[in-house]
Amino acid sequence: MSIESTLLPVDELVAAVDGFLAASPAVRAWDVETAFDWAAADAGRLSEGQRSAVQFVTFIEDHLPGYFDVYQRCFPVDDSVDLPAFIHNRELYHFTVRWALEEDTHARALNHYQVAAGIADRATLRHELAVEGRKPFDLPYEHPVQFFAYALVQEKATQMYYHQLRDVVDEPVLAAVLTRLARDEARHFSFMADVVTRYLRVQGDAAVEPIRDVIAGFRMPLSDTLRGYWRWALRIADVADYDHTAAYEHLLKVIDRAVDARTEKVDELADLIGQFRTLA
């Protein structure tokens, strides 16, 4: 089974993309240079753990080229796919380029904060990000809904962490940055939830099993490549709650709203999520 054979009908995708863009007009966009009072940024008001958390999420956000490349490879806009698939992928591209722009803005904002607040100097930070940024990133999925289910969990987990970190820091500039980032992640989550919902309504149980596979093997971005990832993740969890399995419950809510009644496959997915939450 190819990705092209299981794509969402293009009218369904267009409705999701149009909805996202309508809720994200350019006039509401923010830019790194003018949105914050960088001169007031002060890492001296952060604990060592909070500084470490900022460094950690900067690495995650800065890997944007790797994330974007996955969607370009799996939803290509060239002659490697037939015309119907191209039409679908071209419509999706309207979302992915906006998504990439916003995520790249997140990376730049965190980078700028580190430099302005005195956590790192620009040249050293640039080098450190490049060391990790050139490492490969891949999502070895076979069904298109999996890419959106993965991003749904990742976006919600990131949004939740930014909210929780913002609530414990006593540094107004960082709090303002995290507020902006969390709002964007919430909109990205909403788009992914909309697309997953549409797959479930169109394909039913045929979309549930691929989603289950995403959860069964889920890893947050860079968990397999970023040096010291797991030690770092445990360290920042002491600063603010960092448990991506909490986002699974939001996925389950999306599924429950999408289906008329739970099927055996949905129950199996719910049981799997429950097992992960019990272990967390």
PDB file of C-alpha atoms in Angstrom:
ATOM      1  CA  MET A   1       0.000   0.000   0.000  1.00  0.00           C
ATOM      2  CA  SER A   2       1.460   3.349  -1.053  1.00  0.00           C
ATOM      3  CA  ILE A   3       0.956   6.706   0.598  1.00  0.00           C
ATOM      4  CA  GLU A   4      -0.694   7.946  -2.596  1.00  0.00           C
ATOM      5  CA  SER A   5      -3.390   5.243  -2.462  1.00  0.00           C
ATOM      6  CA  THR A   6      -4.577   6.264   1.012  1.00  0.00           C
ATOM      7  CA  LEU A   7      -4.533  10.052   0.768  1.00  0.00           C
ATOM      8  CA  LEU A   8      -7.436  12.062   2.112  1.00  0.00           C
ATOM      9  CA  PRO A   9      -9.835  13.261  -0.624  1.00  0.00           C
ATOM     10  CA  VAL A  10      -8.511  16.591  -1.800  1.00  0.00           C
ATOM     11  CA  ASP A  11     -11.693  18.509  -0.934  1.00  0.00           C
ATOM     12  CA  GLU A  12     -11.356  17.334   2.682  1.00  0.00           C
ATOM     13  CA  LEU A  13      -7.724  18.448   2.807  1.00  0.00           C
ATOM     14  CA  VAL A  14      -8.508  21.798   1.216  1.00  0.00           C
ATOM     15  CA  ALA A  15     -11.161  22.449   3.865  1.00  0.00           C
ATOM     16  CA  ALA A  16      -8.614  21.789   6.626  1.00  0.00           C
ATOM     17  CA  VAL A  17      -5.922  23.947   5.014  1.00  0.00           C
ATOM     18  CA  ASP A  18      -8.318  26.797   4.268  1.00  0.00           C
ATOM     19  CA  GLY A  19      -9.582  26.672   7.840  1.00  0.00           C
ATOM     20  CA  PHE A  20      -6.075  26.904   9.240  1.00  0.00           C
ATOM     21  CA  LEU A  21      -5.068  29.788   6.986  1.00  0.00           C
ATOM     22  CA  ALA A  22      -8.290  31.673   7.720  1.00  0.00           C
ATOM     23  CA  ALA A  23      -7.547  31.360  11.436  1.00  0.00           C
ATOM     24  CA  SER A  24      -3.947  32.467  10.877  1.00  0.00           C
ATOM     25  CA  PRO A  25      -4.050  35.681   8.815  1.00  0.00           C
ATOM     26  CA  ALA A  26      -0.743  37.353   8.088  1.00  0.00           C
ATOM     27  CA  VAL A  27      -1.791  40.439  10.062  1.00  0.00           C
ATOM     28  CA  ARG A  28      -1.628  38.345  13.245  1.00  0.00           C
ATOM     29  CA  ALA A  29       1.918  37.191  12.554  1.00  0.00           C
ATOM     30  CA  TRP A  30       4.754  38.289  14.804  1.00  0.00           C
ATOM     31  CA  ASP A  31       8.428  38.752  14.090  1.00  0.00           C
ATOM     32  CA  VAL A  32      11.484  38.088  16.178  1.00  0.00           C
ATOM     33  CA  GLU A  33      12.987  41.532  15.784  1.00  0.00           C
ATOM     34  CA  THR A  34      10.122  43.640  17.129  1.00  0.00           C
ATOM     35  CA  ALA A  35       7.839  41.409  19.217  1.00  0.00           C
ATOM     36  CA  PHE A  36       9.966  41.446  22.376  1.00  0.00           C
ATOM     37  CA  ASP A  37      12.052  43.810  24.493  1.00  0.00           C
ATOM     38  CA  TRP A  38      15.310  41.962  23.929  1.00  0.00           C
ATOM     39  CA  ALA A  39      17.333  44.516  25.889  1.00  0.00           C
ATOM     40  CA  ALA A  40      15.471  43.421  29.023  1.00  0.00           C
ATOM     41  CA  ALA A  41      16.225  39.703  28.575  1.00  0.00           C
ATOM     42  CA  ASP A  42      18.117  38.474  31.630  1.00  0.00           C
ATOM     43  CA  ALA A  43      19.164  34.869  32.161  1.00  0.00           C
ATOM     44  CA  GLY A  44      20.255  35.870  35.654  1.00  0.00           C
ATOM     45  CA  ARG A  45      16.594  35.617  36.641  1.00  0.00           C
ATOM     46  CA  LEU A  46      16.471  31.965  35.585  1.00  0.00           C
ATOM     47  CA  SER A  47      17.457  28.896  37.559  1.00  0.00           C
ATOM     48  CA  GLU A  48      20.072  26.584  36.099  1.00  0.00           C
ATOM     49  CA  GLY A  49      17.314  24.142  35.224  1.00  0.00           C
ATOM     50  CA  GLN A  50      15.308  26.823  33.428  1.00  0.00           C
ATOM     51  CA  ARG A  51      18.342  27.865  31.414  1.00  0.00           C
ATOM     52  CA  SER A  52      18.870  24.218  30.487  1.00  0.00           C
ATOM     53  CA  ALA A  53      15.242  23.944  29.395  1.00  0.00           C
ATOM     54  CA  VAL A  54      15.658  26.921  27.058  1.00  0.00           C
ATOM     55  CA  GLN A  55      18.751  25.344  25.532  1.00  0.00           C
ATOM     56  CA  PHE A  56      16.968  22.016  25.092  1.00  0.00           C
ATOM     57  CA  VAL A  57      13.901  23.384  23.315  1.00  0.00           C
ATOM     58  CA  THR A  58      16.117  25.536  21.097  1.00  0.00           C
ATOM     59  CA  PHE A  59      17.749  22.382  19.743  1.00  0.00           C
ATOM     60  CA  ILE A  60      14.336  20.816  19.145  1.00  0.00           C
ATOM     61  CA  GLU A  61      12.873  23.839  17.361  1.00  0.00           C
ATOM     62  CA  ASP A  62      16.015  24.513  15.330  1.00  0.00           C
ATOM     63  CA  HIS A  63      15.811  21.126  13.606  1.00  0.00           C
ATOM     64  CA  LEU A  64      12.996  22.549  11.452  1.00  0.00           C
ATOM     65  CA  PRO A  65      14.761  21.830   8.112  1.00  0.00           C
ATOM     66  CA  GLY A  66      14.766  18.135   8.986  1.00  0.00           C
ATOM     67  CA  TYR A  67      11.079  18.103   9.884  1.00  0.00           C
ATOM     68  CA  PHE A  68      10.103  20.051   6.764  1.00  0.00           C
ATOM     69  CA  ASP A  69      12.149  17.716   4.584  1.00  0.00           C
ATOM     70  CA  VAL A  70      10.132  14.721   5.812  1.00  0.00           C
ATOM     71  CA  TYR A  71       6.911  16.252   4.513  1.00  0.00           C
ATOM     72  CA  GLN A  72       8.559  17.246   1.245  1.00  0.00           C
ATOM     73  CA  ARG A  73       9.801  13.700   0.690  1.00  0.00           C
ATOM     74  CA  CYS A  74       6.562  12.005   1.698  1.00  0.00           C
ATOM     75  CA  PHE A  75       4.211  14.470  -0.001  1.00  0.00           C
ATOM     76  CA  PRO A  76       6.310  15.536  -3.021  1.00  0.00           C
ATOM     77  CA  VAL A  77       5.265  18.246  -5.442  1.00  0.00           C
ATOM     78  CA  ASP A  78       7.020  16.964  -8.533  1.00  0.00           C
ATOM     79  CA  ASP A  79       6.570  14.384 -11.296  1.00  0.00           C
ATOM     80  CA  SER A  80       7.372  11.445  -9.005  1.00  0.00           C
ATOM     81  CA  VAL A  81       3.647  11.245  -8.169  1.00  0.00           C
ATOM     82  CA  ASP A  82       0.556  11.034 -10.344  1.00  0.00           C
ATOM     83  CA  LEU A  83      -1.635  14.057 -10.980  1.00  0.00           C
ATOM     84  CA  PRO A  84      -4.244  13.429  -8.226  1.00  0.00           C
ATOM     85  CA  ALA A  85      -1.485  12.979  -5.641  1.00  0.00           C
ATOM     86  CA  PHE A  86       0.253  16.108  -6.887  1.00  0.00           C
ATOM     87  CA  ILE A  87      -2.965  18.101  -6.487  1.00  0.00           C
ATOM     88  CA  HIS A  88      -3.325  16.824  -2.912  1.00  0.00           C
ATOM     89  CA  ASN A  89       0.309  17.535  -2.086  1.00  0.00           C
ATOM     90  CA  ARG A  90       0.231  20.982  -3.629  1.00  0.00           C
ATOM     91  CA  GLU A  91      -2.750  21.894  -1.463  1.00  0.00           C
ATOM     92  CA  LEU A  92      -0.969  20.522   1.623  1.00  0.00           C
ATOM     93  CA  TYR A  93       2.075  22.602   0.683  1.00  0.00           C
ATOM     94  CA  HIS A  94       0.067  25.761   1.413  1.00  0.00           C
ATOM     95  CA  PHE A  95      -0.019  24.600   5.027  1.00  0.00           C
ATOM     96  CA  THR A  96       3.492  23.185   5.297  1.00  0.00           C
ATOM     97  CA  VAL A  97       5.210  26.353   4.115  1.00  0.00           C
ATOM     98  CA  ARG A  98       3.260  28.444   6.658  1.00  0.00           C
ATOM     99  CA  TRP A  99       3.965  25.848   9.330  1.00  0.00           C
ATOM    100  CA  ALA A 100       7.666  25.870   8.465  1.00  0.00           C
ATOM    101  CA  LEU A 101       7.805  29.676   8.568  1.00  0.00           C
ATOM    102  CA  GLU A 102       6.216  29.769  12.009  1.00  0.00           C
ATOM    103  CA  GLU A 103       8.387  26.980  13.401  1.00  0.00           C
ATOM    104  CA  ASP A 104      11.499  28.654  12.004  1.00  0.00           C
ATOM    105  CA  THR A 105      10.396  31.849  13.737  1.00  0.00           C
ATOM    106  CA  HIS A 106      10.231  29.850  16.984  1.00  0.00           C
ATOM    107  CA  ALA A 107      13.782  28.642  16.458  1.00  0.00           C
ATOM    108  CA  ARG A 108      15.005  32.172  15.752  1.00  0.00           C
ATOM    109  CA  ALA A 109      13.193  33.571  18.804  1.00  0.00           C
ATOM    110  CA  LEU A 110      14.762  31.021  21.150  1.00  0.00           C
ATOM    111  CA  ASN A 111      18.151  31.534  19.518  1.00  0.00           C
ATOM    112  CA  HIS A 112      17.806  35.301  19.898  1.00  0.00           C
ATOM    113  CA  TYR A 113      16.726  34.930  23.505  1.00  0.00           C
ATOM    114  CA  GLN A 114      19.767  32.863  24.411  1.00  0.00           C
ATOM    115  CA  VAL A 115      22.087  35.484  22.958  1.00  0.00           C
ATOM    116  CA  ALA A 116      20.229  38.514  24.342  1.00  0.00           C
ATOM    117  CA  ALA A 117      19.859  36.989  27.808  1.00  0.00           C
ATOM    118  CA  GLY A 118      23.498  35.949  28.050  1.00  0.00           C
ATOM    119  CA  ILE A 119      23.036  32.179  27.939  1.00  0.00           C
ATOM    120  CA  ALA A 120      25.231  31.764  24.856  1.00  0.00           C
ATOM    121  CA  ASP A 121      27.195  33.811  22.370  1.00  0.00           C
ATOM    122  CA  ARG A 122      25.920  33.745  18.822  1.00  0.00           C
ATOM    123  CA  ALA A 123      28.855  32.037  17.130  1.00  0.00           C
ATOM    124  CA  THR A 124      29.066  29.218  19.672  1.00  0.00           C
ATOM    125  CA  LEU A 125      25.324  28.651  19.590  1.00  0.00           C
ATOM    126  CA  ARG A 126      25.300  28.627  15.801  1.00  0.00           C
ATOM    127  CA  HIS A 127      27.987  25.933  15.809  1.00  0.00           C
ATOM    128  CA  GLU A 128      26.212  23.799  18.431  1.00  0.00           C
ATOM    129  CA  LEU A 129      22.934  23.961  16.542  1.00  0.00           C
ATOM    130  CA  ALA A 130      24.667  23.038  13.290  1.00  0.00           C
ATOM    131  CA  VAL A 131      26.249  19.935  14.855  1.00  0.00           C
ATOM    132  CA  GLU A 132      22.804  18.623  15.776  1.00  0.00           C
ATOM    133  CA  GLY A 133      20.921  20.157  12.861  1.00  0.00           C
ATOM    134  CA  ARG A 134      22.815  18.248  10.183  1.00  0.00           C
ATOM    135  CA  LYS A 135      21.866  14.906  11.740  1.00  0.00           C
ATOM    136  CA  PRO A 136      19.115  13.082   9.822  1.00  0.00           C
ATOM    137  CA  PHE A 137      15.496  13.017  10.902  1.00  0.00           C
ATOM    138  CA  ASP A 138      12.917  10.626   9.521  1.00  0.00           C
ATOM    139  CA  LEU A 139       9.430   9.301  10.172  1.00  0.00           C
ATOM    140  CA  PRO A 140       9.281   5.824   8.590  1.00  0.00           C
ATOM    141  CA  TYR A 141       5.518   5.757   8.082  1.00  0.00           C
ATOM    142  CA  GLU A 142       3.470   4.167   5.309  1.00  0.00           C
ATOM    143  CA  HIS A 143       0.023   5.704   5.817  1.00  0.00           C
ATOM    144  CA  PRO A 144      -0.438   9.474   5.427  1.00  0.00           C
ATOM    145  CA  VAL A 145      -2.566   9.820   8.581  1.00  0.00           C
ATOM    146  CA  GLN A 146       0.481   8.792  10.609  1.00  0.00           C
ATOM    147  CA  PHE A 147       2.374  11.970   9.759  1.00  0.00           C
ATOM    148  CA  PHE A 148      -0.500  14.070  11.084  1.00  0.00           C
ATOM    149  CA  ALA A 149      -1.092  11.898  14.152  1.00  0.00           C
ATOM    150  CA  TYR A 150       2.607  12.138  15.032  1.00  0.00           C
ATOM    151  CA  ALA A 151       2.615  15.912  14.616  1.00  0.00           C
ATOM    152  CA  LEU A 152      -0.631  16.182  16.601  1.00  0.00           C
ATOM    153  CA  VAL A 153       1.006  14.575  19.630  1.00  0.00           C
ATOM    154  CA  GLN A 154       4.277  16.452  19.190  1.00  0.00           C
ATOM    155  CA  GLU A 155       2.606  19.856  18.805  1.00  0.00           C
ATOM    156  CA  LYS A 156       0.318  19.331  21.800  1.00  0.00           C
ATOM    157  CA  ALA A 157       3.171  18.067  23.988  1.00  0.00           C
ATOM    158  CA  THR A 158       5.288  21.077  23.016  1.00  0.00           C
ATOM    159  CA  GLN A 159       2.433  23.512  23.648  1.00  0.00           C
ATOM    160  CA  MET A 160       1.824  22.024  27.090  1.00  0.00           C
ATOM    161  CA  TYR A 161       5.493  22.240  28.024  1.00  0.00           C
ATOM    162  CA  TYR A 162       5.768  25.866  26.929  1.00  0.00           C
ATOM    163  CA  HIS A 163       2.738  26.737  29.055  1.00  0.00           C
ATOM    164  CA  GLN A 164       4.164  24.943  32.076  1.00  0.00           C
ATOM    165  CA  LEU A 165       7.635  26.441  31.675  1.00  0.00           C
ATOM    166  CA  ARG A 166       6.164  29.923  31.274  1.00  0.00           C
ATOM    167  CA  ASP A 167       4.244  29.508  34.513  1.00  0.00           C
ATOM    168  CA  VAL A 168       7.386  28.816  36.557  1.00  0.00           C
ATOM    169  CA  VAL A 169       9.843  31.354  35.122  1.00  0.00           C
ATOM    170  CA  ASP A 170      10.280  34.802  36.671  1.00  0.00           C
ATOM    171  CA  GLU A 171      11.673  36.435  33.549  1.00  0.00           C
ATOM    172  CA  PRO A 172       9.172  38.569  31.592  1.00  0.00           C
ATOM    173  CA  VAL A 173      10.890  38.364  28.203  1.00  0.00           C
ATOM    174  CA  LEU A 174      11.143  34.580  28.247  1.00  0.00           C
ATOM    175  CA  ALA A 175       7.551  34.354  29.484  1.00  0.00           C
ATOM    176  CA  ALA A 176       6.444  36.492  26.535  1.00  0.00           C
ATOM    177  CA  VAL A 177       8.387  34.329  24.073  1.00  0.00           C
ATOM    178  CA  LEU A 178       6.899  31.129  25.479  1.00  0.00           C
ATOM    179  CA  THR A 179       3.392  32.593  25.305  1.00  0.00           C
ATOM    180  CA  ARG A 180       3.815  33.340  21.599  1.00  0.00           C
ATOM    181  CA  LEU A 181       5.245  29.904  20.906  1.00  0.00           C
ATOM    182  CA  ALA A 182       2.494  28.101  22.811  1.00  0.00           C
ATOM    183  CA  ARG A 183      -0.215  29.959  20.891  1.00  0.00           C
ATOM    184  CA  ASP A 184       1.293  28.938  17.576  1.00  0.00           C
ATOM    185  CA  GLU A 185       1.678  25.319  18.685  1.00  0.00           C
ATOM    186  CA  ALA A 186      -1.996  25.300  19.697  1.00  0.00           C
ATOM    187  CA  ARG A 187      -3.014  26.356  16.179  1.00  0.00           C
ATOM    188  CA  HIS A 188      -0.741  23.738  14.639  1.00  0.00           C
ATOM    189  CA  PHE A 189      -2.286  21.102  16.898  1.00  0.00           C
ATOM    190  CA  SER A 190      -5.763  22.192  15.795  1.00  0.00           C
ATOM    191  CA  PHE A 191      -4.840  21.699  12.143  1.00  0.00           C
ATOM    192  CA  MET A 192      -3.397  18.245  12.775  1.00  0.00           C
ATOM    193  CA  ALA A 193      -6.481  17.320  14.801  1.00  0.00           C
ATOM    194  CA  ASP A 194      -8.728  18.493  11.961  1.00  0.00           C
ATOM    195  CA  VAL A 195      -6.862  16.386   9.401  1.00  0.00           C
ATOM    196  CA  VAL A 196      -6.814  13.294  11.630  1.00  0.00           C
ATOM    197  CA  THR A 197     -10.549  13.743  12.234  1.00  0.00           C
ATOM    198  CA  ARG A 198     -11.201  13.860   8.507  1.00  0.00           C
ATOM    199  CA  TYR A 199      -9.166  10.690   7.921  1.00  0.00           C
ATOM    200  CA  LEU A 200     -11.153   8.882  10.604  1.00  0.00           C
ATOM    201  CA  ARG A 201     -14.493  10.003   9.194  1.00  0.00           C
ATOM    202  CA  VAL A 202     -13.533   9.016   5.650  1.00  0.00           C
ATOM    203  CA  GLN A 203     -11.518   5.846   6.301  1.00  0.00           C
ATOM    204  CA  GLY A 204     -12.812   4.651   9.672  1.00  0.00           C
ATOM    205  CA  ASP A 205     -10.928   1.753  11.245  1.00  0.00           C
ATOM    206  CA  ALA A 206      -8.521   1.709   8.298  1.00  0.00           C
ATOM    207  CA  ALA A 207      -7.015   4.889   9.775  1.00  0.00           C
ATOM    208  CA  VAL A 208      -7.076   3.717  13.399  1.00  0.00           C
ATOM    209  CA  GLU A 209      -4.496   0.948  13.109  1.00  0.00           C
ATOM    210  CA  PRO A 210      -1.851   3.243  11.553  1.00  0.00           C
ATOM    211  CA  ILE A 211      -2.474   5.739  14.367  1.00  0.00           C
ATOM    212  CA  ARG A 212      -2.021   2.958  16.901  1.00  0.00           C
ATOM    213  CA  ASP A 213       1.351   2.167  15.331  1.00  0.00           C
ATOM    214  CA  VAL A 214       2.387   5.806  15.789  1.00  0.00           C
ATOM    215  CA  ILE A 215       1.614   5.665  19.503  1.00  0.00           C
ATOM    216  CA  ALA A 216       3.222   2.249  19.971  1.00  0.00           C
ATOM    217  CA  GLY A 217       6.535   3.502  18.606  1.00  0.00           C
ATOM    218  CA  PHE A 218       6.323   7.207  19.428  1.00  0.00           C
ATOM    219  CA  ARG A 219       9.515   9.148  20.084  1.00  0.00           C
ATOM    220  CA  MET A 220       9.754  12.908  20.412  1.00  0.00           C
ATOM    221  CA  PRO A 221      11.906  14.638  17.750  1.00  0.00           C
ATOM    222  CA  LEU A 222      15.672  14.170  18.151  1.00  0.00           C
ATOM    223  CA  SER A 223      15.277  11.601  20.948  1.00  0.00           C
ATOM    224  CA  ASP A 224      17.483   9.231  18.961  1.00  0.00           C
ATOM    225  CA  THR A 225      20.054  11.748  17.743  1.00  0.00           C
ATOM    226  CA  LEU A 226      20.502  14.625  20.210  1.00  0.00           C
ATOM    227  CA  ARG A 227      23.454  13.904  22.446  1.00  0.00           C
ATOM    228  CA  GLY A 228      22.326  13.277  26.020  1.00  0.00           C
ATOM    229  CA  TYR A 229      18.647  13.633  25.079  1.00  0.00           C
ATOM    230  CA  TRP A 230      17.188  11.400  27.778  1.00  0.00           C
ATOM    231  CA  ARG A 231      19.277  12.826  30.605  1.00  0.00           C
ATOM    232  CA  TRP A 232      18.369  16.292  29.400  1.00  0.00           C
ATOM    233  CA  ALA A 233      14.670  15.430  29.145  1.00  0.00           C
ATOM    234  CA  LEU A 234      14.659  14.139  32.713  1.00  0.00           C
ATOM    235  CA  ARG A 235      16.450  17.276  33.896  1.00  0.00           C
ATOM    236  CA  ILE A 236      13.978  19.674  32.297  1.00  0.00           C
ATOM    237  CA  ALA A 237      11.049  17.616  33.605  1.00  0.00           C
ATOM    238  CA  ASP A 238      12.168  18.711  37.069  1.00  0.00           C
ATOM    239  CA  VAL A 239      11.709  22.320  35.950  1.00  0.00           C
ATOM    240  CA  ALA A 240       8.251  21.948  34.379  1.00  0.00           C
ATOM    241  CA  ASP A 241       6.204  18.849  33.641  1.00  0.00           C
ATOM    242  CA  TYR A 242       7.574  17.208  30.482  1.00  0.00           C
ATOM    243  CA  ASP A 243       5.551  14.110  29.628  1.00  0.00           C
ATOM    244  CA  HIS A 244       4.576  13.708  26.002  1.00  0.00           C
ATOM    245  CA  THR A 245       2.197  10.850  26.866  1.00  0.00           C
ATOM    246  CA  ALA A 246      -0.166  13.465  28.333  1.00  0.00           C
ATOM    247  CA  ALA A 247      -0.779  14.527  24.730  1.00  0.00           C
ATOM    248  CA  TYR A 248      -2.066  11.032  23.905  1.00  0.00           C
ATOM    249  CA  GLU A 249      -5.260  11.823  25.790  1.00  0.00           C
ATOM    250  CA  HIS A 250      -5.876  14.752  23.455  1.00  0.00           C
ATOM    251  CA  LEU A 251      -5.454  12.398  20.494  1.00  0.00           C
ATOM    252  CA  LEU A 252      -7.991  10.030  22.037  1.00  0.00           C
ATOM    253  CA  LYS A 253     -10.466  12.903  22.432  1.00  0.00           C
ATOM    254  CA  VAL A 254     -10.016  13.728  18.741  1.00  0.00           C
ATOM    255  CA  ILE A 255     -10.743  10.114  17.824  1.00  0.00           C
ATOM    256  CA  ASP A 256     -13.804   9.880  20.079  1.00  0.00           C
ATOM    257  CA  ARG A 257     -15.266  13.027  18.533  1.00  0.00           C
ATOM    258  CA  ALA A 258     -14.597  11.737  15.012  1.00  0.00           C
ATOM    259  CA  VAL A 259     -16.265   8.326  15.301  1.00  0.00           C
ATOM    260  CA  ASP A 260     -19.969   7.695  15.902  1.00  0.00           C
ATOM    261  CA  ALA A 261     -19.227   4.838  18.297  1.00  0.00           C
ATOM    262  CA  ARG A 262     -16.081   3.155  19.525  1.00  0.00           C
ATOM    263  CA  THR A 263     -15.029   0.110  17.531  1.00  0.00           C
ATOM    264  CA  GLU A 264     -12.800  -2.713  18.684  1.00  0.00           C
ATOM    265  CA  LYS A 265      -9.786  -1.036  17.094  1.00  0.00           C
ATOM    266  CA  VAL A 266     -10.525   2.273  18.820  1.00  0.00           C
ATOM    267  CA  ASP A 267     -10.863   0.434  22.132  1.00  0.00           C
ATOM    268  CA  GLU A 268      -7.488  -1.220  21.547  1.00  0.00           C
ATOM    269  CA  LEU A 269      -5.922   2.183  20.889  1.00  0.00           C
ATOM    270  CA  ALA A 270      -7.543   3.593  24.031  1.00  0.00           C
ATOM    271  CA  ASP A 271      -6.174   0.669  26.044  1.00  0.00           C
ATOM    272  CA  LEU A 272      -2.678   1.274  24.650  1.00  0.00           C
ATOM    273  CA  ILE A 273      -2.850   4.956  25.567  1.00  0.00           C
ATOM    274  CA  GLY A 274      -4.033   4.006  29.034  1.00  0.00           C
ATOM    275  CA  GLN A 275      -1.047   1.696  29.459  1.00  0.00           C
ATOM    276  CA  PHE A 276       1.397   4.436  28.491  1.00  0.00           C
ATOM    277  CA  ARG A 277      -0.276   6.915  30.825  1.00  0.00           C
ATOM    278  CA  THR A 278      -0.102   4.419  33.697  1.00  0.00           C
ATOM    279  CA  LEU A 279       3.634   3.985  33.137  1.00  0.00           C
ATOM    280  CA  ALA A 280       4.282   7.739  32.918  1.00  0.00           C
TER     281      ALA A 280
END
